[in-house]
Every structure is written in structure tokens, then in C-alpha cells.
Coordinates of C-alpha atoms and ligand atoms in Angstrom, one line a residue:
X138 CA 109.5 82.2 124.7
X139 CA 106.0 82.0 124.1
X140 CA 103.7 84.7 124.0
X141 CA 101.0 84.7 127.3
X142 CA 97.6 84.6 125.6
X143 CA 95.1 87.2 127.5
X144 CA 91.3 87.4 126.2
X145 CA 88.5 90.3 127.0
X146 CA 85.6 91.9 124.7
X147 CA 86.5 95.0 123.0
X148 CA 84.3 97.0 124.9
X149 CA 84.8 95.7 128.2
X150 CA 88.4 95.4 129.4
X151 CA 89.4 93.2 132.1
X152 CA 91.1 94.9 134.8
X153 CA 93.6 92.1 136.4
X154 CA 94.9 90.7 133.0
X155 CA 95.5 94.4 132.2
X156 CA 97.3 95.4 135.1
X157 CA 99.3 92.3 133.9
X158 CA 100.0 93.0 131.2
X159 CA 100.6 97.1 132.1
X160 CA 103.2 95.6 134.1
X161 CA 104.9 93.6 131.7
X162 CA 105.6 96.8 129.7
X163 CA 106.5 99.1 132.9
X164 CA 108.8 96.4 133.4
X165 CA 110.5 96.8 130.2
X166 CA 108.6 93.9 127.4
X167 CA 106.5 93.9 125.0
X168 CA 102.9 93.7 124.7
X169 CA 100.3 93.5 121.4
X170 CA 97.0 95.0 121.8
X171 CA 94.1 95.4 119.8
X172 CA 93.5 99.1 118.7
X173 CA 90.4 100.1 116.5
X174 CA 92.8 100.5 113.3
X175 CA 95.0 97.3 113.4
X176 CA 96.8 95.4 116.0
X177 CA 99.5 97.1 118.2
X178 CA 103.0 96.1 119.4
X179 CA 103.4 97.9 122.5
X180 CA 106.2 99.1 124.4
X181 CA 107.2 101.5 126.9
X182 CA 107.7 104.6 124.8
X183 CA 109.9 106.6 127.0
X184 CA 112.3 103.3 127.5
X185 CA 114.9 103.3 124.7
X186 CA 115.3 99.6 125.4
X187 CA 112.1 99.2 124.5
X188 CA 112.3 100.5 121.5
X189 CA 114.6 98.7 120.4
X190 CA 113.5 95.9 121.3
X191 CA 109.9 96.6 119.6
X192 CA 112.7 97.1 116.2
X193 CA 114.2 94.0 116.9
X194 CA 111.2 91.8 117.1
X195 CA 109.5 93.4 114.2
X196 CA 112.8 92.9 111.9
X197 CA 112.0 96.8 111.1
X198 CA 114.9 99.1 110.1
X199 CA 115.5 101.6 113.0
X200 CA 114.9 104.5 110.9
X201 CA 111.3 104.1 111.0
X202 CA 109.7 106.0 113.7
X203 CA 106.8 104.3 115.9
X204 CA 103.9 106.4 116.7
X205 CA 103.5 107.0 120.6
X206 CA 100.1 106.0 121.7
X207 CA 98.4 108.2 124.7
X208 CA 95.4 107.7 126.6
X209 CA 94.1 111.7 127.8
X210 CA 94.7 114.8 126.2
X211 CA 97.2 115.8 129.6
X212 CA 100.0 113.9 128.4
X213 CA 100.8 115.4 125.8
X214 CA 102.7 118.2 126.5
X215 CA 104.7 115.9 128.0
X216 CA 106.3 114.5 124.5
X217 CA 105.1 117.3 122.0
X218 CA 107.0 120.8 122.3
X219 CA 104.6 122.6 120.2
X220 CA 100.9 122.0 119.5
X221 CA 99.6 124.0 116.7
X222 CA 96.3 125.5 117.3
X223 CA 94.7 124.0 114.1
X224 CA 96.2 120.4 115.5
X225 CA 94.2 121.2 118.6
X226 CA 91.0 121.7 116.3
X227 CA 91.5 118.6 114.4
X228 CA 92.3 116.2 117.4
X229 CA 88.7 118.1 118.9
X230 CA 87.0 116.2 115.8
X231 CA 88.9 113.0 116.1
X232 CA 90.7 112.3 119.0
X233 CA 90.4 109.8 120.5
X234 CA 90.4 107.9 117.1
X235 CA 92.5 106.5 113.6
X236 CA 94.3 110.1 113.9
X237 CA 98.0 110.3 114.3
X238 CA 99.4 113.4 114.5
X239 CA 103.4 114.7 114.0
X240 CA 104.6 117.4 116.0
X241 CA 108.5 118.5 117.3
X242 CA 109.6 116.2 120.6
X243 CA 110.6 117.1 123.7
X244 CA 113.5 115.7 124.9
X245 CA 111.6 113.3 127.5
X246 CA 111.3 111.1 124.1
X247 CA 114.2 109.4 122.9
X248 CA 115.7 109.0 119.4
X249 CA 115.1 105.2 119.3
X250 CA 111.3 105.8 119.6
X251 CA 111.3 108.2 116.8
X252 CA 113.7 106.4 114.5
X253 CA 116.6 109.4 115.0
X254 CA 113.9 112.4 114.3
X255 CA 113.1 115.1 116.1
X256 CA 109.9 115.0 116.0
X257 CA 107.2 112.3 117.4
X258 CA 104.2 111.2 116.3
X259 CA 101.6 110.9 118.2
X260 CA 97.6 109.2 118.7
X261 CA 94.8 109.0 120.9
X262 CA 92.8 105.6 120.4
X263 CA 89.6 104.9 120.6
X264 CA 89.7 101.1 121.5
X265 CA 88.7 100.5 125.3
X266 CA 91.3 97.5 125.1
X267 CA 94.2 99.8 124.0
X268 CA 93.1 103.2 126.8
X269 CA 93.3 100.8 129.5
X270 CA 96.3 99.2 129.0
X271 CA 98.1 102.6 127.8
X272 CA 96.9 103.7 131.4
X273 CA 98.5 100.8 133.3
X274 CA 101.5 100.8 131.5
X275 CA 102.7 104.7 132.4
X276 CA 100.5 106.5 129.8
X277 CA 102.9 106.0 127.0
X278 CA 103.0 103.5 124.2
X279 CA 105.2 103.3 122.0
X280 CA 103.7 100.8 118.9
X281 CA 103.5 100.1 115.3
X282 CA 101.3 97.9 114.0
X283 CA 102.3 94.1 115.2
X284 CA 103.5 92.5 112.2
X285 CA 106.7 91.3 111.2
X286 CA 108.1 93.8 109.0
X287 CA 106.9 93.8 105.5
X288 CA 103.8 91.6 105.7
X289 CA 100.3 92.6 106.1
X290 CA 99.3 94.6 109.3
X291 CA 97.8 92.3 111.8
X292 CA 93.7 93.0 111.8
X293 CA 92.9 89.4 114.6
X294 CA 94.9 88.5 117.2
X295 CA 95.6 85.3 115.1
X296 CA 97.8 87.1 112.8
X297 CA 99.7 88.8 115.7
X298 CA 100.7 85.1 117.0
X299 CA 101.5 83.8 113.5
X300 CA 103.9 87.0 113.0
X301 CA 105.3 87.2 116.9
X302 CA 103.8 84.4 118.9
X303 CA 107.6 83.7 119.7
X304 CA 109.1 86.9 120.1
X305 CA 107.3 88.9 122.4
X306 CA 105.5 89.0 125.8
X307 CA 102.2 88.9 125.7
X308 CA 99.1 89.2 123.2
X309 CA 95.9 90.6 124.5
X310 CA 92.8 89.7 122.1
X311 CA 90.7 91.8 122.0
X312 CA 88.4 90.8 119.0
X313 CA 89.1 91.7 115.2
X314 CA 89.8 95.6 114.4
X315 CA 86.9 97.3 113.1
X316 CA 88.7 99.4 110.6
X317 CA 91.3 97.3 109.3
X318 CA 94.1 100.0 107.9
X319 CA 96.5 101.8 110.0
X320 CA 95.7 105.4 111.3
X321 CA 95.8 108.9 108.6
X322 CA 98.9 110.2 109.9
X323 CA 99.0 114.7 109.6
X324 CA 102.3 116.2 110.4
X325 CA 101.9 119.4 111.7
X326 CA 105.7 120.5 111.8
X327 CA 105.0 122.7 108.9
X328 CA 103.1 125.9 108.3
X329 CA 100.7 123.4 105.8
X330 CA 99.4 120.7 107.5
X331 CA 100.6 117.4 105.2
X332 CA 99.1 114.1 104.8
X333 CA 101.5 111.6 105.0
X334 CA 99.9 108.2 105.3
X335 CA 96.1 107.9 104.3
X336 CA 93.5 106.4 106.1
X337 CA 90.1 106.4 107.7
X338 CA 89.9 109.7 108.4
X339 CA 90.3 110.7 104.3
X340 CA 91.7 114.1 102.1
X341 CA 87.8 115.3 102.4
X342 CA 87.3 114.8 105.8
X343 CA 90.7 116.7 106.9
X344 CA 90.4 119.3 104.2
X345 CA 87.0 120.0 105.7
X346 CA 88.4 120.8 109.2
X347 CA 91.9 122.2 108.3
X348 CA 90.6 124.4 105.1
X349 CA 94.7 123.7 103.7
X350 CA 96.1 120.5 103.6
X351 CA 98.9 119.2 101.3
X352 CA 99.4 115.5 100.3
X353 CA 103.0 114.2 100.6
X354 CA 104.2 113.4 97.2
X355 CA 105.3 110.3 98.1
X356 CA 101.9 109.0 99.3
X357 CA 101.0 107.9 95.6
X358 CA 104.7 107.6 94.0
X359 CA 105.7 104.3 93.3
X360 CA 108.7 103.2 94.5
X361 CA 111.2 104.7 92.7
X362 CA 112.1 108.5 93.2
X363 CA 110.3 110.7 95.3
X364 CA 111.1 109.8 98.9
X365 CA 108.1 109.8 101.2
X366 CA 108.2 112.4 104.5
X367 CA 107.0 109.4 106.9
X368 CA 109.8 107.0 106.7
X369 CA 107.7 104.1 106.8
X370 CA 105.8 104.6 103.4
X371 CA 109.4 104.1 101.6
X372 CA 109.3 100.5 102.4
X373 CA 107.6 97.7 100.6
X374 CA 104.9 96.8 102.7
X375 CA 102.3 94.4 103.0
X376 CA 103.5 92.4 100.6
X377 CA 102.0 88.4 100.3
X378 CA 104.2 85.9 98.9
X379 CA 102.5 85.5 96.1
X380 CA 102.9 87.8 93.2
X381 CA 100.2 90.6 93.3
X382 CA 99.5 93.0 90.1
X383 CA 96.7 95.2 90.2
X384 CA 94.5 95.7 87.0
X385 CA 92.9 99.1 86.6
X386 CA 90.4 99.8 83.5
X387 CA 87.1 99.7 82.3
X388 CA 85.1 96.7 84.6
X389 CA 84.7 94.2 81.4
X390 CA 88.2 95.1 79.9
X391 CA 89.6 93.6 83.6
X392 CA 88.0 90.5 83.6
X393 CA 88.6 89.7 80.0
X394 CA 91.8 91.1 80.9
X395 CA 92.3 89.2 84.2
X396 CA 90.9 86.1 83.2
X397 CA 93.3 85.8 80.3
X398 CA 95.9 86.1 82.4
X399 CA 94.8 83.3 85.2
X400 CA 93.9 81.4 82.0
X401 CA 97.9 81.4 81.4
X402 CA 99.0 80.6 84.7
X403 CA 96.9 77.9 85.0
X404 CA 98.6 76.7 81.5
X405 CA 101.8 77.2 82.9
X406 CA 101.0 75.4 86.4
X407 CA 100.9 77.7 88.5
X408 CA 98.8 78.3 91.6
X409 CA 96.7 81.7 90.8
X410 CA 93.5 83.4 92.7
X411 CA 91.2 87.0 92.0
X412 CA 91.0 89.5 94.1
X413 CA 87.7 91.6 93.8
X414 CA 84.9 92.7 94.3
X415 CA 81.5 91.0 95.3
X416 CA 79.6 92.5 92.5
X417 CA 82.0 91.2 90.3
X418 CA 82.9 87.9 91.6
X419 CA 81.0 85.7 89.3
X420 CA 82.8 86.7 86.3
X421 CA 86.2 85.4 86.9
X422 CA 87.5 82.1 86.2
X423 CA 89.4 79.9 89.1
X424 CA 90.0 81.2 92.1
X425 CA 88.6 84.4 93.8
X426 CA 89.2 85.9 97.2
X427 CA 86.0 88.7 97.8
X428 CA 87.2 92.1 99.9
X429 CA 83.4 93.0 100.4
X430 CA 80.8 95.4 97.9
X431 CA 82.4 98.0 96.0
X432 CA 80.0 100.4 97.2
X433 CA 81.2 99.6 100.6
X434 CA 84.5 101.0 101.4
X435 CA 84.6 100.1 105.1
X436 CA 83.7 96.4 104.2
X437 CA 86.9 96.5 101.4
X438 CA 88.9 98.1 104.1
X439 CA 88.1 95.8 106.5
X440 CA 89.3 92.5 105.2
X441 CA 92.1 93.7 102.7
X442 CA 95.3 92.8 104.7
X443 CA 93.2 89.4 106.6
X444 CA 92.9 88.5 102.3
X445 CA 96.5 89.4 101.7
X446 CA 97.5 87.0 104.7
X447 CA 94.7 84.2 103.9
X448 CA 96.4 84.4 100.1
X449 CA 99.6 83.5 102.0
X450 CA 98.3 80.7 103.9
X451 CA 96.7 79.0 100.9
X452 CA 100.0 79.2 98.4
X453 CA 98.9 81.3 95.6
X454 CA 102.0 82.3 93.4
X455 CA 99.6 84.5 91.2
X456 CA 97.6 87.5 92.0
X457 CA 95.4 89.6 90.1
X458 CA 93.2 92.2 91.8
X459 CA 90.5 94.5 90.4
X460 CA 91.6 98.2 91.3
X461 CA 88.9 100.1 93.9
X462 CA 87.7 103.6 93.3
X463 CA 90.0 106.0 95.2
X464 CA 87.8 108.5 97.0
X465 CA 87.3 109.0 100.7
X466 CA 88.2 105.7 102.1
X467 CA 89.0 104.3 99.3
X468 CA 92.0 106.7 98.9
X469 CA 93.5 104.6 101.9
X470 CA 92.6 100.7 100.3
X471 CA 94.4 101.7 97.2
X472 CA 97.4 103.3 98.8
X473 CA 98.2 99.6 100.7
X474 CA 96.9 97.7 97.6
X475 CA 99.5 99.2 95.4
X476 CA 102.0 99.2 98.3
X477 CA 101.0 95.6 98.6
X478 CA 101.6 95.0 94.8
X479 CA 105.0 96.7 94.6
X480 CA 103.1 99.1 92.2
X481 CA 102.9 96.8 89.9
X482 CA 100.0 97.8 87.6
X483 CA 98.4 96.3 84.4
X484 CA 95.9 98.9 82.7
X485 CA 93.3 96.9 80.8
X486 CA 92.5 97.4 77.5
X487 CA 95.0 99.5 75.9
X488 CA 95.5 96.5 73.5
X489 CA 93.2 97.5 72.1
X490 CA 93.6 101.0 71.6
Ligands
AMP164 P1 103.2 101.7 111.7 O1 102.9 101.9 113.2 O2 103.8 100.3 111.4 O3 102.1 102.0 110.9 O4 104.3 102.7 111.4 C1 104.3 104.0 111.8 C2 104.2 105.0 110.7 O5 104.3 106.3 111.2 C3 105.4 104.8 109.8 O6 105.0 104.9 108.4 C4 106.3 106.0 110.1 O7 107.1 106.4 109.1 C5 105.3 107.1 110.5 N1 105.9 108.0 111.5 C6 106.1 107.8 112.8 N2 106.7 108.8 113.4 C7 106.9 109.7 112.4 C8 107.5 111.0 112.3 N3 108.1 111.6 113.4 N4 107.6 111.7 111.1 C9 107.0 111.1 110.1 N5 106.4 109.9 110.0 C10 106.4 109.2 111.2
MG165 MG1 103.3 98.9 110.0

């Protein structure tokens, strides 16, 4: 089966190919959409066939939840059984938008949407693309992000048919995601509210609107140990092929310390490439792959998993990236760049201590 290609501009979705294609998912298949985060693969989310078939495509293990995508602020009730008042106020700021919020289910959704859990997670997007289509379909999505699993989210519908051009129903393109990481996901099952995924919507931002906030453990854990609340963050993820190691120190002791290293791989023959930063780019020797300005977290942000897959593409066995500053947005990049390496870190000039 091949996927049934359907175009529109972001802004400006076409109504017949998304009654199409609203159909297709009433009826049961499976449908990736653009959202302004990363690429979606839809599904009815009240259809436990769906589900699993949304697992099943993906290769992901069924004990990682999907978040349920809605397209008004009425349907809700329908899937959450209680709605904090401080949820309320943060979706007022954010909603629609890269929020996902987790609250306890009613029993209209069914354990194979929410990976076995009582509770369901929940967002409100922004993207024109993804409202219209969740309205067509029934007003409930069921999606992660439309990869297989393990490899980089899909930002372009290019990556979506590379991943699942064979595996699913139909793609709608939509145009390249704006922000490029998956939504900040808040779980509001506790008395706290807790971060469990970062994202656009940073620490500051939330702590700003909420006053108390906690930060899962697990968020910045490697992988060993401490077990993440949001199932998904316990698997490796967004891994390329190659091997990545991220290099965190002063700026000159990682590139002396980065280019050393290329400077071996290229002795031993192997196929090696920097990561980095624009600012930074002319100081590396061989190969380098630029995210964007430091200074500009969005632009990082933005092409970080389309450079993960593009390092794929061109065969690099070696990479070295330059770590990013960790504040605000930055908090997010870092979280699927260490993800992305595995946690494999080098820190720079402590030879020389
Ligand atoms: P993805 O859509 O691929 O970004 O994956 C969805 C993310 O949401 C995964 O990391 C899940 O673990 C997380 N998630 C979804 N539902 C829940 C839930 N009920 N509780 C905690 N985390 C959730
Ligand atoms: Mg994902």
C-alpha cells in the first residue's frame, strides 16, 4: 500500500482533500498531518483498532501512550474526568498551541490509546491543517509524532513518507513545521503540576503561569535508573545511525577537542561530520552540518531532527556535536540532543586539568 499524497498551504486548508482524508480515519486508517510542532500520525482516538494500528505502523511498544489531539475546548470533557482549575489557566495562555496536557480518562477512551494508563493526554493545536482535519475526522485524534519508532521526529512531509510512505493511508503536506520539537507535555494528575517532556513552551514560561511546577527527574537522567513518568522519554529516541557524542566545555577546548577527534576518525577511515553552531562553523575541520545561530534557539530548534535525518542520508558513522546553552528553549534542544546521543557526553578539556 502506498500512502495517497494530499497537498494545501498551512494556512489555508483544503476542504474536499480534508473531508477525504477525515474519512479515511472515521473509517478506521491512518492519516499523517502537519501540526505546528512536528508531523502527526493520526488515528481515530476513540477506535482501539486504531490504536493499534497507529502502534503497529510506528514499530512503537504499546506501553507508550499517544496524546489525543482535539480541535475546541467542548470536547474535552468528553475524555478528561477532571480538569484542574490551574490546567484551565494554563491552556487560557496556550491552547490552542505546543501544550499537551495529562489529566485522569474517562472511560469513553480506551486503554490502547493511552498505552494501559488511566490517564490521557491531551492538546489543542494551533496548525489550521491539523483543526480541520481533527474536525472531519470525529473531533478526536489520536497521534504521535509520525516516525518510525526511534528515529528523528518527522519536521517535512518528506520524512513522514521516507519513515511510513508504505504503511499507512494517507499523508497530507502541509509545509515544514515551524517549531520543529514535539509539544511540553504538563501532567496535571498531581497536586504539583510536573513537567514531563520539555518543549517550546519552556520551565520559565510555565513556572510564570502556574507559580509551582516540578520537573520529572527523569527529564534529564540518562538512561540508566530513574524511570521517566511519560513513558515515552524512557526510550532511546531520535537516534541517527551514525554515532553521535555531544561535547560540552569551554567553546575553544571543543573544537580543539572535536577536531582532534574527527582528526582520528578520518585516520582510521571512517566517515565523520560536526554538528554546531553557525558562529562556530569555520573552526572545525571536515565536515559540518550547521543547526542555525546560537543566539537563536528557534532556528537550532527548528532544524535539529531534519540534521539528525540528513546525517542519515549522507552515511556519517561519526558525530560530534557542540552542546547548546540550556535555558528557555534551549532546555528542549538539549533534552532530544542528548536523547539523540544516547547520553553519551565528552566534556572538553578536563585533560587538562
Ligand atoms: P509522541 O507523540 O511520539 O511525542 O509521544 C507522546 C508522548 O506523550 C510520549 O512521550 C508519552 O510517553 C507521553 N504521554 C502520552 N500520554 C501520557 C500519559 N497519559 N502520561 C504520561 N505521558 C504520556
Ligand atoms: Mg515521538
Amino acid at each position: 500500500m502506498k500512502a495517497l499524497l494530499l497537498r494545501m498551504p498551512p494556512d489555508n486548508p483544503d476542504p474536499e482533500q480534508i473531508e477525504e482524508a477525515g474519512r479515511i480515519i472515521r473509517e478506521g486508517g491512518l492519516v499523517a498531518f502537519p501540526t505546528e510542532t512536528v508531523y502527526g500520525l493520526g488515528g481515530n482516538a476513540l477506535d482501539p483498532a486504531s490504536s493499534k494500528k497507529i502502534y503497529a505502523a510506528k514499530g512503537r511498544p504499546s506501553d507508550n501512550p499517544l496524546i489525543v489531539h482535539i480541535a475546541e475546548w467542548e470536547a474535552l470533557d468528553r475524555i478528561a474526568a477532571e480538569v484542574p482549575q490551574k490546567a484551565l489557566m494554563l491552556g487560557r495562555i496556550y491552547w490552542p498551541g505546543p501544550l499537551t496536557m495529562i489529566f485522569s480518562k474517562t472511560e469513553e477512551v480506551p486503554y490502547e490509546t493511552t498505552g494501559g494508563l488511566d490517564t490521557v493526554a491531551v492538546r489543542f493545536p494551533s496548525h489550521k491543517v491539523a483543526q480541520a482535519l481533527i474536525r472531519a475526522s470525529g473531533g478526536y485524534i489520536a497521534a504521535p509524532s509520525a516516525n518510525l519508532s526511534g528515529r528523528p521526529s518527522p519536521t517535512k512531509a518528506v520524512h513522514v513518507i521516507e519513515d511510513l510512505g508504505d504503511r499507512i493511508d494517507a499523508v497530507i503536506d502541509g509545509g515544514d513545521a515551524d517549531i520543529g520539537l514535539e509539544s511540553t507535555i504538563v501532567d496535571f494528575t498531581e497536586d504539583v503540576p510536573v513537567l514531563l517532556r520539555p518543549g517550546y513552551i519552556s520551565v520559565e514560561k510555565l513556572r510564570e503561569a502556574l507559580g509551582e511546577i516540578r520537573v520529572d527527574p527523569g527529564i534529564i537522567a540518562d538512561n540508566s535508573g530513574i524511570i521517566p513518568k511519560a513513558p515515552g522519554m524512557k526510550y532511546r529516541h531520535y537516534a541517527p545511525k551514525g554515532t553521535l557524542s555531544v561535547v560540552e566545555g569551554r567553546p575553544e577546548d571543543v573544537i580543539r577537542t572535536i577536531n582532534s577527534l574527527i582528526e582520528e576518525a578520518e585516520k582510521a577511515g571512517r566517515s565523520c561530520a560536526v554538528l554546531c553552531a553557525d558562529e562556530t562553523a569555520s573552526s572545525y575541520r571536515g565536515k559540518v552540518y550547521i543547526l542555525g545561530c546560537r543566539a537563536d534557539e528557534e532556528e537550532v530548534a527548528a532544524a535539529l531532527f531534519d540534521t539528525l535525518r540528513q546525517l542519515d542520508t549522507d552515511g556519517v558513522e561519526y558525530i560530534y556535536s557542540e552542546a547548546f546553552p540550556s535555558e528557555n528553549l534551549g532546555a528542549a534542544i538539549m533534552n532530544r540532543l542528548l536523547k539523540a546521543a544516547g547520553h553519551r557526553i565528552i566534556h572538553a578539556g578536563e585533560e587538562s586539568l
